[in-house]
XYZ file of N, CA, C and O in Angstrom:
804
model
N 0.845 -1.203 0.000
C 0.000 0.000 0.000
C 0.878 1.250 0.000
O 1.840 1.332 0.746
N 0.517 2.175 -0.860
C 1.220 3.461 -0.913
C 0.830 4.288 0.306
O -0.349 4.448 0.610
N 1.833 4.786 1.020
C 1.604 5.589 2.229
C 2.146 6.992 1.979
O 3.356 7.183 1.828
N 1.216 7.974 1.944
C 1.574 9.349 1.588
C 1.354 10.279 2.775
O 0.249 10.342 3.329
N 2.387 11.012 3.162
C 2.242 12.038 4.187
C 1.867 13.366 3.547
O 2.455 13.755 2.529
N 0.883 14.034 4.108
C 0.431 15.334 3.590
C 0.598 16.364 4.710
O -0.031 16.250 5.765
N 1.440 17.340 4.473
C 1.792 18.334 5.493
C 1.370 19.704 4.965
O 1.976 20.253 4.053
N 0.272 20.229 5.514
C -0.243 21.514 5.067
C 0.169 22.641 5.992
O 0.542 22.417 7.144
N 0.108 23.862 5.491
C 0.429 25.030 6.310
C 0.659 26.246 5.441
O 0.585 26.179 4.215
N 0.931 27.360 6.092
C 1.237 28.587 5.341
C 2.632 28.507 4.730
O 2.867 29.009 3.628
N 3.575 27.928 5.472
C 4.984 27.892 5.057
C 5.434 29.288 4.629
O 5.935 29.506 3.530
N 5.258 30.227 5.557
C 5.464 31.651 5.258
C 6.408 32.308 6.273
O 5.964 33.141 7.051
N 7.708 31.935 6.255
C 8.368 31.029 5.303
C 8.489 29.619 5.874
O 8.285 29.389 7.069
N 8.826 28.668 4.994
C 9.189 27.333 5.445
C 10.442 27.454 6.310
O 11.316 28.276 6.043
N 10.506 26.665 7.397
C 11.700 26.718 8.254
C 12.162 25.304 8.593
O 11.537 24.312 8.188
N 13.267 25.215 9.319
C 13.881 23.913 9.597
C 13.000 23.025 10.465
O 13.092 21.795 10.399
N 12.128 23.633 11.268
C 11.176 22.840 12.046
C 10.235 22.073 11.128
O 9.943 20.898 11.369
N 9.752 22.734 10.061
C 8.888 22.062 9.083
C 9.631 20.911 8.410
O 9.107 19.792 8.305
N 10.836 21.196 7.939
C 11.613 20.200 7.189
C 11.918 18.984 8.060
O 11.764 17.830 7.629
N 12.304 19.220 9.300
C 12.647 18.111 10.181
C 11.430 17.295 10.604
O 11.524 16.077 10.766
N 10.274 17.945 10.761
C 9.056 17.203 11.066
C 8.705 16.285 9.891
O 8.329 15.120 10.085
N 8.835 16.795 8.671
C 8.566 15.982 7.480
C 9.519 14.787 7.410
O 9.103 13.656 7.123
N 10.795 15.023 7.696
C 11.794 13.944 7.662
C 11.516 12.901 8.738
O 11.601 11.689 8.489
N 11.179 13.353 9.938
C 10.903 12.425 11.030
C 9.657 11.584 10.734
O 9.627 10.384 11.023
N 8.631 12.209 10.161
C 7.410 11.468 9.808
C 7.712 10.430 8.728
O 7.257 9.277 8.815
N 8.475 10.818 7.734
C 8.846 9.915 6.646
C 9.534 8.663 7.181
O 9.190 7.533 6.832
N 10.506 8.891 8.070
C 11.312 7.780 8.590
C 10.560 6.928 9.603
O 10.591 5.693 9.540
N 9.865 7.584 10.532
C 9.247 6.837 11.632
C 7.944 6.141 11.255
O 7.518 5.203 11.930
N 7.309 6.587 10.172
C 6.013 6.013 9.783
C 6.078 5.235 8.477
O 5.032 4.893 7.914
N 7.294 4.970 7.988
C 7.494 4.186 6.760
C 6.648 4.713 5.601
O 5.976 3.949 4.891
N 6.693 6.036 5.416
C 5.943 6.648 4.319
C 6.733 6.521 3.017
O 7.961 6.480 3.016
N 6.000 6.474 1.912
C 6.659 6.447 0.608
C 7.121 7.835 0.188
O 8.131 7.983 -0.495
N 6.357 8.842 0.612
C 6.748 10.235 0.346
C 5.952 11.172 1.249
O 4.915 10.775 1.789
N 6.462 12.392 1.378
C 5.752 13.442 2.116
C 5.615 14.643 1.183
O 6.583 15.051 0.528
N 4.423 15.204 1.134
C 4.152 16.387 0.325
C 3.865 17.572 1.240
O 3.000 17.482 2.117
N 4.597 18.665 1.054
C 4.343 19.908 1.790
C 3.457 20.783 0.909
O 3.826 21.098 -0.228
N 2.297 21.141 1.453
C 1.258 21.802 0.651
C 0.967 23.199 1.203
O 0.210 23.350 2.171
N 1.559 24.247 0.615
C 1.263 25.596 1.099
C -0.169 26.015 0.765
O -0.660 25.763 -0.335
N -0.824 26.611 1.750
C -2.220 27.030 1.585
C -2.300 28.320 0.768
O -1.478 29.220 0.931
N -3.316 28.390 -0.085
C -3.588 29.652 -0.782
C -4.151 30.656 0.215
O -3.638 31.753 0.388
N -5.217 30.252 0.897
C -5.801 31.048 1.980
C -6.171 30.092 3.098
O -6.998 29.199 2.894
N -5.565 30.261 4.273
C -5.916 29.399 5.396
C -7.151 29.937 6.109
O -7.235 31.133 6.390
N -8.119 29.055 6.424
C -9.356 29.531 7.052
C -9.141 30.223 8.396
O -9.920 31.080 8.792
N -8.051 29.891 9.106
C -7.812 30.500 10.421
C -6.887 31.720 10.334
O -6.544 32.305 11.353
N -6.451 32.064 9.105
C -5.507 33.175 8.967
C -5.947 34.137 7.858
O -5.121 34.673 7.125
N -7.247 34.349 7.773
C -7.770 35.201 6.706
C -7.476 36.684 6.936
O -7.651 37.504 6.043
N -7.006 37.020 8.143
C -6.714 38.421 8.460
C -5.291 38.811 8.066
O -4.887 39.952 8.261
N -4.527 37.861 7.514
C -3.128 38.156 7.194
C -2.832 37.792 5.753
O -3.263 36.765 5.250
N -2.107 38.665 5.056
C -1.724 38.396 3.679
C -0.346 37.748 3.655
O 0.640 38.364 4.066
N -0.262 36.502 3.197
C 1.043 35.836 3.175
C 1.889 36.299 1.998
O 1.418 37.019 1.113
N 3.156 35.874 2.000
C 3.975 36.061 0.804
C 3.267 35.347 -0.344
O 2.452 34.451 -0.128
N 3.554 35.729 -1.566
C 2.857 35.139 -2.710
C 3.074 33.631 -2.755
O 4.054 33.097 -2.233
N 2.133 32.950 -3.411
C 2.265 31.507 -3.562
C 3.543 31.131 -4.281
O 4.201 30.149 -3.929
N 3.902 31.938 -5.293
C 5.131 31.649 -6.053
C 6.349 31.751 -5.145
O 7.245 30.888 -5.192
N 6.410 32.789 -4.291
C 7.548 32.937 -3.382
C 7.614 31.786 -2.387
O 8.696 31.255 -2.096
N 6.470 31.385 -1.856
C 6.466 30.299 -0.869
C 6.847 28.961 -1.509
O 7.567 28.166 -0.914
N 6.401 28.738 -2.752
C 6.812 27.525 -3.465
C 8.317 27.548 -3.767
O 9.002 26.528 -3.639
N 8.823 28.708 -4.163
C 10.258 28.821 -4.446
C 11.088 28.535 -3.196
O 12.123 27.858 -3.263
N 10.641 29.054 -2.043
C 11.365 28.796 -0.797
C 11.292 27.317 -0.416
O 12.278 26.738 0.059
N 10.134 26.683 -0.653
C 10.004 25.259 -0.372
C 10.947 24.448 -1.258
O 11.598 23.501 -0.795
N 11.020 24.809 -2.532
C 11.927 24.105 -3.439
C 13.372 24.216 -2.966
O 14.132 23.246 -3.031
N 13.754 25.397 -2.484
C 15.116 25.589 -1.971
C 15.344 24.767 -0.697
O 16.377 24.114 -0.537
N 14.360 24.807 0.205
C 14.505 24.117 1.487
C 14.551 22.600 1.324
O 15.201 21.905 2.108
N 13.870 22.090 0.290
C 13.760 20.639 0.116
C 14.711 20.080 -0.934
O 14.698 18.870 -1.200
N 15.519 20.944 -1.527
C 16.486 20.480 -2.530
C 17.402 19.431 -1.897
O 17.959 19.645 -0.830
N 17.522 18.304 -2.525
C 18.397 17.260 -1.994
C 17.722 16.327 -1.013
O 18.310 15.318 -0.609
N 16.491 16.650 -0.596
C 15.778 15.745 0.314
C 15.174 14.597 -0.492
O 14.632 14.795 -1.574
N 15.261 13.409 0.049
C 14.745 12.233 -0.634
C 13.291 11.983 -0.250
O 12.973 11.895 0.941
N 12.414 11.941 -1.234
C 10.997 11.600 -1.054
C 10.204 12.646 -0.271
O 9.162 12.343 0.300
N 10.683 13.886 -0.235
C 9.925 14.996 0.356
C 9.832 16.092 -0.703
O 10.860 16.571 -1.196
N 8.599 16.466 -1.055
C 8.391 17.385 -2.170
C 7.351 18.454 -1.820
O 6.432 18.198 -1.045
N 7.463 19.627 -2.457
C 6.380 20.607 -2.329
C 5.266 20.289 -3.320
O 5.518 19.684 -4.362
N 4.044 20.683 -2.971
C 2.896 20.517 -3.868
C 2.148 21.842 -3.960
O 1.854 22.460 -2.934
N 1.823 22.256 -5.178
C 1.094 23.519 -5.354
C -0.411 23.294 -5.517
O -1.122 24.168 -6.017
N -0.892 22.145 -5.053
C -2.304 21.794 -5.234
C -3.245 22.879 -4.704
O -4.168 23.298 -5.394
N -3.017 23.347 -3.482
C -3.923 24.352 -2.903
C -3.741 25.716 -3.545
O -4.696 26.481 -3.683
N -2.522 26.024 -3.963
C -2.267 27.331 -4.581
C -3.002 27.470 -5.911
O -3.332 28.581 -6.334
N -3.280 26.351 -6.560
C -3.969 26.377 -7.851
C -5.483 26.455 -7.701
O -6.188 26.676 -8.682
N -5.976 26.261 -6.470
C -7.424 26.279 -6.243
C -7.908 27.701 -5.965
O -7.153 28.547 -5.519
N -9.189 27.908 -6.183
C -9.815 29.181 -5.830
C -10.310 29.122 -4.387
O -10.666 28.064 -3.893
N -10.322 30.275 -3.729
C -10.946 30.356 -2.410
C -10.088 29.816 -1.278
O -8.882 29.624 -1.405
N -10.757 29.560 -0.155
C -10.095 29.128 1.072
C -9.607 27.680 0.931
O -10.260 26.852 0.309
N -8.442 27.395 1.514
C -7.844 26.059 1.424
C -8.336 25.188 2.588
O -7.771 25.220 3.679
N -9.384 24.413 2.333
C -9.900 23.509 3.364
C -9.222 22.148 3.236
O -9.100 21.602 2.139
N -8.814 21.588 4.366
C -8.065 20.335 4.369
C -8.838 19.190 3.728
O -8.263 18.371 3.006
N -10.156 19.114 3.959
C -10.909 17.986 3.405
C -10.881 18.008 1.875
O -10.834 16.945 1.237
N -10.890 19.202 1.268
C -10.828 19.298 -0.197
C -9.456 18.870 -0.713
O -9.343 18.191 -1.737
N -8.415 19.259 0.022
C -7.052 18.876 -0.355
C -6.880 17.362 -0.294
O -6.345 16.741 -1.221
N -7.341 16.751 0.800
C -7.180 15.306 0.951
C -8.036 14.539 -0.057
O -7.611 13.501 -0.572
N -9.214 15.061 -0.378
C -10.041 14.437 -1.423
C -9.281 14.426 -2.757
O -9.259 13.412 -3.465
N -8.689 15.578 -3.092
C -7.951 15.682 -4.353
C -6.727 14.764 -4.364
O -6.418 14.129 -5.381
N -6.036 14.675 -3.222
C -4.864 13.799 -3.117
C -5.285 12.331 -3.254
O -4.602 11.539 -3.907
N -6.407 11.969 -2.617
C -6.883 10.588 -2.698
C -7.208 10.218 -4.136
O -6.906 9.111 -4.607
N -7.814 11.170 -4.853
C -8.152 10.940 -6.261
C -6.876 10.768 -7.082
O -6.799 9.898 -7.960
N -5.865 11.564 -6.778
C -4.604 11.522 -7.528
C -3.866 10.197 -7.309
O -3.369 9.587 -8.254
N -3.816 9.729 -6.060
C -3.033 8.530 -5.747
C -3.856 7.245 -5.781
O -3.297 6.153 -5.743
N -5.193 7.383 -5.840
C -6.051 6.206 -5.924
C -6.547 5.763 -4.561
O -5.948 6.060 -3.531
N -7.666 5.031 -4.584
C -8.293 4.600 -3.331
C -7.422 3.614 -2.556
O -7.618 3.406 -1.366
N -6.453 2.993 -3.218
C -5.576 2.043 -2.539
C -4.502 2.703 -1.691
O -3.837 2.045 -0.892
N -4.330 4.021 -1.854
C -3.308 4.748 -1.088
C -3.866 5.157 0.276
O -5.058 5.455 0.407
N -3.006 5.169 1.270
C -3.387 5.631 2.609
C -2.762 6.991 2.828
O -1.542 7.157 2.713
N -3.596 7.994 3.123
C -3.108 9.350 3.340
C -2.965 9.624 4.834
O -3.883 9.344 5.614
N -1.814 10.177 5.196
C -1.519 10.538 6.589
C -1.318 12.049 6.669
O -0.355 12.575 6.121
N -2.247 12.722 7.329
C -2.118 14.176 7.489
C -1.202 14.447 8.678
O -1.422 13.937 9.776
N -0.158 15.228 8.445
C 0.834 15.521 9.480
C 0.401 16.780 10.227
O 0.215 17.834 9.616
N 0.237 16.656 11.525
C -0.303 17.769 12.317
C 0.469 17.939 13.615
O 1.082 17.001 14.121
N 0.424 19.132 14.151
C 0.954 19.395 15.483
C -0.158 19.270 16.505
O -1.343 19.139 16.154
N 0.200 19.335 17.774
C -0.799 19.245 18.840
C -1.856 20.334 18.699
O -3.049 20.100 18.913
N -1.433 21.541 18.303
C -2.381 22.655 18.176
C -3.481 22.347 17.160
O -4.635 22.727 17.357
N -3.129 21.643 16.073
C -4.137 21.252 15.078
C -4.964 20.070 15.557
O -6.186 20.037 15.394
N -4.295 19.087 16.148
C -4.975 17.860 16.559
C -6.135 18.137 17.516
O -7.218 17.572 17.372
N -5.916 19.015 18.503
C -6.949 19.248 19.519
C -8.172 19.963 18.943
O -9.241 19.963 19.558
N -8.036 20.550 17.738
C -9.157 21.275 17.127
C -9.736 20.563 15.906
O -10.652 21.079 15.266
N -9.210 19.387 15.577
C -9.620 18.712 14.342
C -11.127 18.502 14.239
O -11.694 18.609 13.150
N -11.773 18.221 15.364
C -13.210 17.965 15.290
C -14.042 19.241 15.227
O -15.276 19.197 15.316
N -13.377 20.385 15.023
C -14.097 21.640 14.754
C -13.875 22.100 13.308
O -14.444 23.094 12.874
N -13.039 21.379 12.565
C -12.718 21.773 11.190
C -13.884 21.463 10.249
O -14.723 20.608 10.533
N -13.895 22.155 9.123
C -14.922 21.939 8.100
C -14.907 20.476 7.646
O -13.856 19.931 7.341
N -16.095 19.854 7.627
C -16.240 18.449 7.213
C -15.380 17.510 8.062
O -14.774 16.567 7.550
N -15.351 17.767 9.366
C -14.473 16.970 10.229
C -14.878 15.497 10.271
O -14.031 14.635 10.492
N -16.168 15.193 10.024
C -16.593 13.788 10.026
C -15.822 13.006 8.963
O -15.321 11.906 9.221
N -15.716 13.586 7.776
C -14.972 12.946 6.682
C -13.480 12.882 7.006
O -12.834 11.845 6.801
N -12.945 13.972 7.530
C -11.514 14.023 7.854
C -11.128 12.942 8.849
O -10.093 12.282 8.709
N -11.957 12.766 9.881
C -11.591 11.873 10.986
C -11.902 10.409 10.710
O -11.287 9.521 11.293
N -12.841 10.144 9.817
C -13.209 8.751 9.546
C -12.472 8.172 8.336
O -12.323 6.951 8.234
N -11.988 9.036 7.460
C -11.417 8.531 6.200
C -9.888 8.546 6.159
O -9.276 7.744 5.450
N -9.259 9.458 6.904
C -7.814 9.635 6.803
C -7.119 9.351 8.127
O -7.742 9.327 9.179
N -5.797 9.156 8.037
C -4.984 8.897 9.228
C -4.169 10.151 9.560
O -4.020 11.053 8.722
N -3.625 10.196 10.769
C -2.912 11.386 11.242
C -1.587 11.009 11.899
O -1.486 10.004 12.596
N -0.599 11.830 11.630
C 0.704 11.721 12.276
C 0.866 12.975 13.111
O 0.742 14.094 12.590
N 1.125 12.793 14.398
C 1.177 13.938 15.303
C 2.585 14.123 15.852
O 3.158 13.214 16.440
N 3.119 15.311 15.645
C 4.396 15.689 16.232
C 4.154 16.656 17.367
O 3.056 17.190 17.529
N 5.172 16.857 18.177
C 5.072 17.813 19.277
C 6.054 18.941 19.064
O 7.063 18.778 18.392
N 5.738 20.099 19.608
C 6.708 21.191 19.617
C 6.799 21.707 21.046
O 5.841 21.572 21.823
N 7.932 22.262 21.425
C 8.093 22.728 22.808
C 6.952 23.657 23.220
O 6.502 24.487 22.426
N 6.495 23.488 24.441
C 5.451 24.375 24.952
C 4.070 23.763 24.954
O 3.152 24.294 25.567
N 3.896 22.642 24.224
C 2.584 22.007 24.211
C 2.540 20.873 25.222
O 3.445 20.048 25.265
N 1.477 20.856 26.003
C 1.369 19.876 27.077
C 1.070 18.481 26.538
O 0.192 18.299 25.699
N 1.782 17.534 27.067
C 1.616 16.134 26.674
C 0.180 15.665 26.921
O -0.405 14.975 26.095
N -0.397 16.083 28.068
C -1.749 15.631 28.427
C -2.784 16.072 27.393
O -3.727 15.343 27.091
N -2.609 17.293 26.901
C -3.557 17.837 25.927
C -3.570 16.983 24.657
O -4.624 16.678 24.100
N -2.374 16.592 24.221
C -2.259 15.761 23.021
C -2.876 14.384 23.269
O -3.623 13.868 22.429
N -2.577 13.788 24.427
C -3.081 12.447 24.750
C -4.608 12.448 24.824
O -5.266 11.535 24.317
N -5.178 13.477 25.463
C -6.637 13.571 25.588
C -7.299 13.652 24.215
O -8.320 13.005 23.963
N -6.702 14.451 23.320
C -7.259 14.597 21.967
C -7.183 13.271 21.212
O -8.137 12.878 20.522
N -6.049 12.571 21.330
C -5.895 11.288 20.645
C -6.930 10.274 21.125
O -7.563 9.584 20.318
N -7.139 10.200 22.428
C -8.123 9.269 22.997
C -9.527 9.618 22.514
O -10.303 8.744 22.105
N -9.854 10.921 22.545
C -11.189 11.382 22.147
C -11.487 11.052 20.671
O -12.554 10.520 20.339
N -10.536 11.348 19.803
C -10.766 11.149 18.368
C -10.807 9.667 18.004
O -11.608 9.244 17.168
N -9.943 8.882 18.641
C -9.976 7.428 18.385
C -11.304 6.825 18.841
O -11.889 5.977 18.155
N -11.779 7.276 19.988
C -13.016 6.727 20.555
C -14.239 7.086 19.706
O -15.072 6.234 19.404
N -14.340 8.352 19.321
C -15.542 8.826 18.613
C -15.537 8.489 17.132
O -16.590 8.266 16.542
N -14.353 8.464 16.515
C -14.290 8.332 15.055
C -13.481 7.121 14.582
O -13.441 6.852 13.390
N -12.818 6.430 15.494
C -11.968 5.315 15.086
C -10.758 5.768 14.289
O -10.217 5.024 13.474
N -10.347 7.003 14.527
C -9.269 7.610 13.739
C -7.918 6.955 14.037
O -7.568 6.734 15.200
N -7.177 6.641 12.980
C -5.809 6.146 13.147
C -4.900 7.353 13.404
O -4.816 8.255 12.564
N -4.240 7.373 14.550
C -3.337 8.473 14.902
C -2.012 7.878 15.352
O -1.977 7.026 16.239
N -0.927 8.319 14.726
C 0.408 7.863 15.097
C 1.158 9.027 15.726
O 1.268 10.096 15.120
N 1.660 8.825 16.915
C 2.464 9.845 17.576
C 3.935 9.553 17.296
O 4.393 8.433 17.481
N 4.654 10.561 16.833
C 6.076 10.364 16.544
C 6.938 11.153 17.537
O 6.474 12.111 18.160
N 8.150 10.725 17.662
C 9.123 11.430 18.497
C 9.967 12.307 17.581
O 11.076 11.934 17.196
N 9.403 13.440 17.216
C 10.112 14.335 16.302
C 11.124 15.190 17.064
O 10.984 15.433 18.258
N 12.138 15.621 16.333
C 13.146 16.505 16.929
C 12.503 17.833 17.312
O 11.835 18.447 16.489
N 12.686 18.277 18.549
C 12.054 19.536 18.966
C 12.772 20.759 18.401
O 13.938 20.992 18.697
N 12.081 21.486 17.534
C 12.609 22.749 17.013
C 11.615 23.835 17.380
O 10.507 23.862 16.862
N 11.991 24.684 18.309
C 11.077 25.732 18.765
C 11.179 26.938 17.840
O 11.774 27.949 18.172
N 10.609 26.770 16.642
C 10.667 27.834 15.634
C 9.257 28.253 15.269
O 8.349 27.429 15.231
N 9.087 29.544 14.977
C 7.799 30.018 14.478
C 8.043 30.968 13.320
O 8.973 31.783 13.342
N 7.188 30.827 12.296
C 7.301 31.701 11.123
C 7.074 33.159 11.511
O 7.692 34.064 10.943
N 6.220 33.396 12.514
C 5.964 34.771 12.970
C 7.251 35.403 13.489
O 7.582 36.549 13.147
N 7.983 34.656 14.306
C 9.249 35.152 14.851
C 10.273 35.384 13.737
O 11.017 36.372 13.763
N 10.297 34.495 12.758
C 11.227 34.647 11.631
C 10.911 35.917 10.847
O 11.809 36.694 10.505
N 9.644 36.158 10.577
C 9.260 37.376 9.839
C 9.648 38.626 10.623
O 10.106 39.615 10.045
N 9.479 38.584 11.948
C 9.868 39.733 12.792
C 11.367 39.978 12.708
O 11.818 41.127 12.599
N 12.146 38.908 12.767
C 13.606 39.049 12.694
C 14.043 39.625 11.347
O 14.915 40.495 11.293
N 13.418 39.163 10.286
C 13.753 39.689 8.956
C 13.442 41.177 8.894
O 14.234 41.980 8.386
N 12.279 41.567 9.420
C 11.879 42.981 9.416
C 12.864 43.847 10.189
O 13.061 45.026 9.876
N 13.528 43.246 11.202
C 14.512 43.981 12.006
C 15.923 43.889 11.430
O 16.874 44.408 12.019
N 16.056 43.202 10.300
C 17.367 43.062 9.673
C 18.273 42.055 10.354
O 19.503 42.093 10.174
N 17.685 41.132 11.129
C 18.475 40.122 11.850
C 18.610 38.849 11.026
O 17.762 38.533 10.189
N 19.660 38.095 11.272
C 19.921 36.853 10.545
C 18.897 35.779 10.911
O 18.479 35.673 12.067
N 18.512 34.978 9.909
C 17.590 33.863 10.147
C 18.099 32.566 9.517
O 17.358 31.588 9.424
N 19.370 32.543 9.102
C 19.884 31.364 8.397
C 19.844 30.104 9.263
O 19.668 29.000 8.755
N 19.996 30.261 10.589
C 19.941 29.100 11.479
C 18.510 28.595 11.665
O 18.286 27.522 12.226
N 17.542 29.372 11.185
C 16.131 29.019 11.338
C 15.531 28.482 10.036
O 14.659 27.616 10.069
N 16.010 29.004 8.919
C 15.420 28.630 7.627
C 16.430 27.995 6.670
O 16.041 27.466 5.621
N 17.711 28.054 6.997
C 18.735 27.587 6.062
C 19.262 28.748 5.232
O 18.565 29.742 5.015
N 20.481 28.618 4.762
C 21.149 29.709 4.041
C 20.439 30.083 2.737
O 20.265 31.249 2.422
N 20.032 29.077 1.969
C 19.419 29.358 0.662
C 18.098 30.106 0.799
O 17.820 31.045 0.037
N 17.286 29.699 1.763
C 15.993 30.370 1.964
C 16.218 31.786 2.481
O 15.544 32.731 2.045
N 17.185 31.958 3.384
C 17.490 33.308 3.876
C 17.906 34.210 2.721
O 17.440 35.359 2.617
N 18.763 33.718 1.848
C 19.214 34.525 0.705
C 18.045 34.883 -0.214
O 17.979 35.992 -0.746
N 17.114 33.953 -0.384
C 15.931 34.224 -1.209
C 15.084 35.335 -0.581
O 14.642 36.256 -1.255
N 14.864 35.222 0.741
C 14.060 36.227 1.452
C 14.670 37.622 1.277
O 13.972 38.594 0.970
N 15.984 37.697 1.458
C 16.679 38.988 1.357
C 16.641 39.522 -0.062
O 16.298 40.694 -0.302
N 16.973 38.678 -1.031
C 17.075 39.146 -2.426
C 15.716 39.539 -3.005
O 15.644 40.350 -3.928
N 14.635 38.980 -2.456
C 13.306 39.320 -2.953
C 12.565 40.301 -2.062
O 11.396 40.606 -2.302
N 13.244 40.796 -1.036
C 12.662 41.834 -0.172
C 11.426 41.384 0.575
O 10.532 42.198 0.861
N 11.369 40.112 0.959
C 10.193 39.613 1.666
C 10.211 40.016 3.137
O 11.273 40.161 3.733
N 9.028 40.201 3.700
C 8.811 40.454 5.135
C 9.437 41.764 5.623
O 9.631 41.942 6.810
N 9.706 42.660 4.729
C 10.247 43.960 5.140
C 9.123 44.898 5.537
O 9.342 45.923 6.120
């Protein structure tokens, strides 16, 4: 069975925390590949204008150059309107076929709210989830959500021991605006792209 990891987000910009979570999921869950899918418009971030889709895809290509079986996908950027996860996973399932198993890669912050997302019944009954942790999130909160979702929906959830990278795109954008270095957060190539294209100024 083909096992595909789907990692959605703004990726504004993509940083080493994103890349390492994708790598850890790939290795620990025996996935065939992981796709990073930048959102055109995230339903929870409609008050903020991200860098253009082209810029975010270019940064993803730079960040993932040389990575084996981890790729960016422009599926959501090509769609009109808000990027809802259930529509993305439906499209991915159609692309890879009903025989493929899709694993949505999420953090604790997403996992605890999954049953409030649009079409959550379909999301929780049809797809599987890989959950990573980031510093600052309580273990109990993640465990409670996993128990609740498994009980109510029979959802397959795999918890991984991902490398803790306490990085946030918000902090990176602030540092860029202040003229501070971010190469240790995003990698040298992505930092050079941000600077040369005048992003987040």
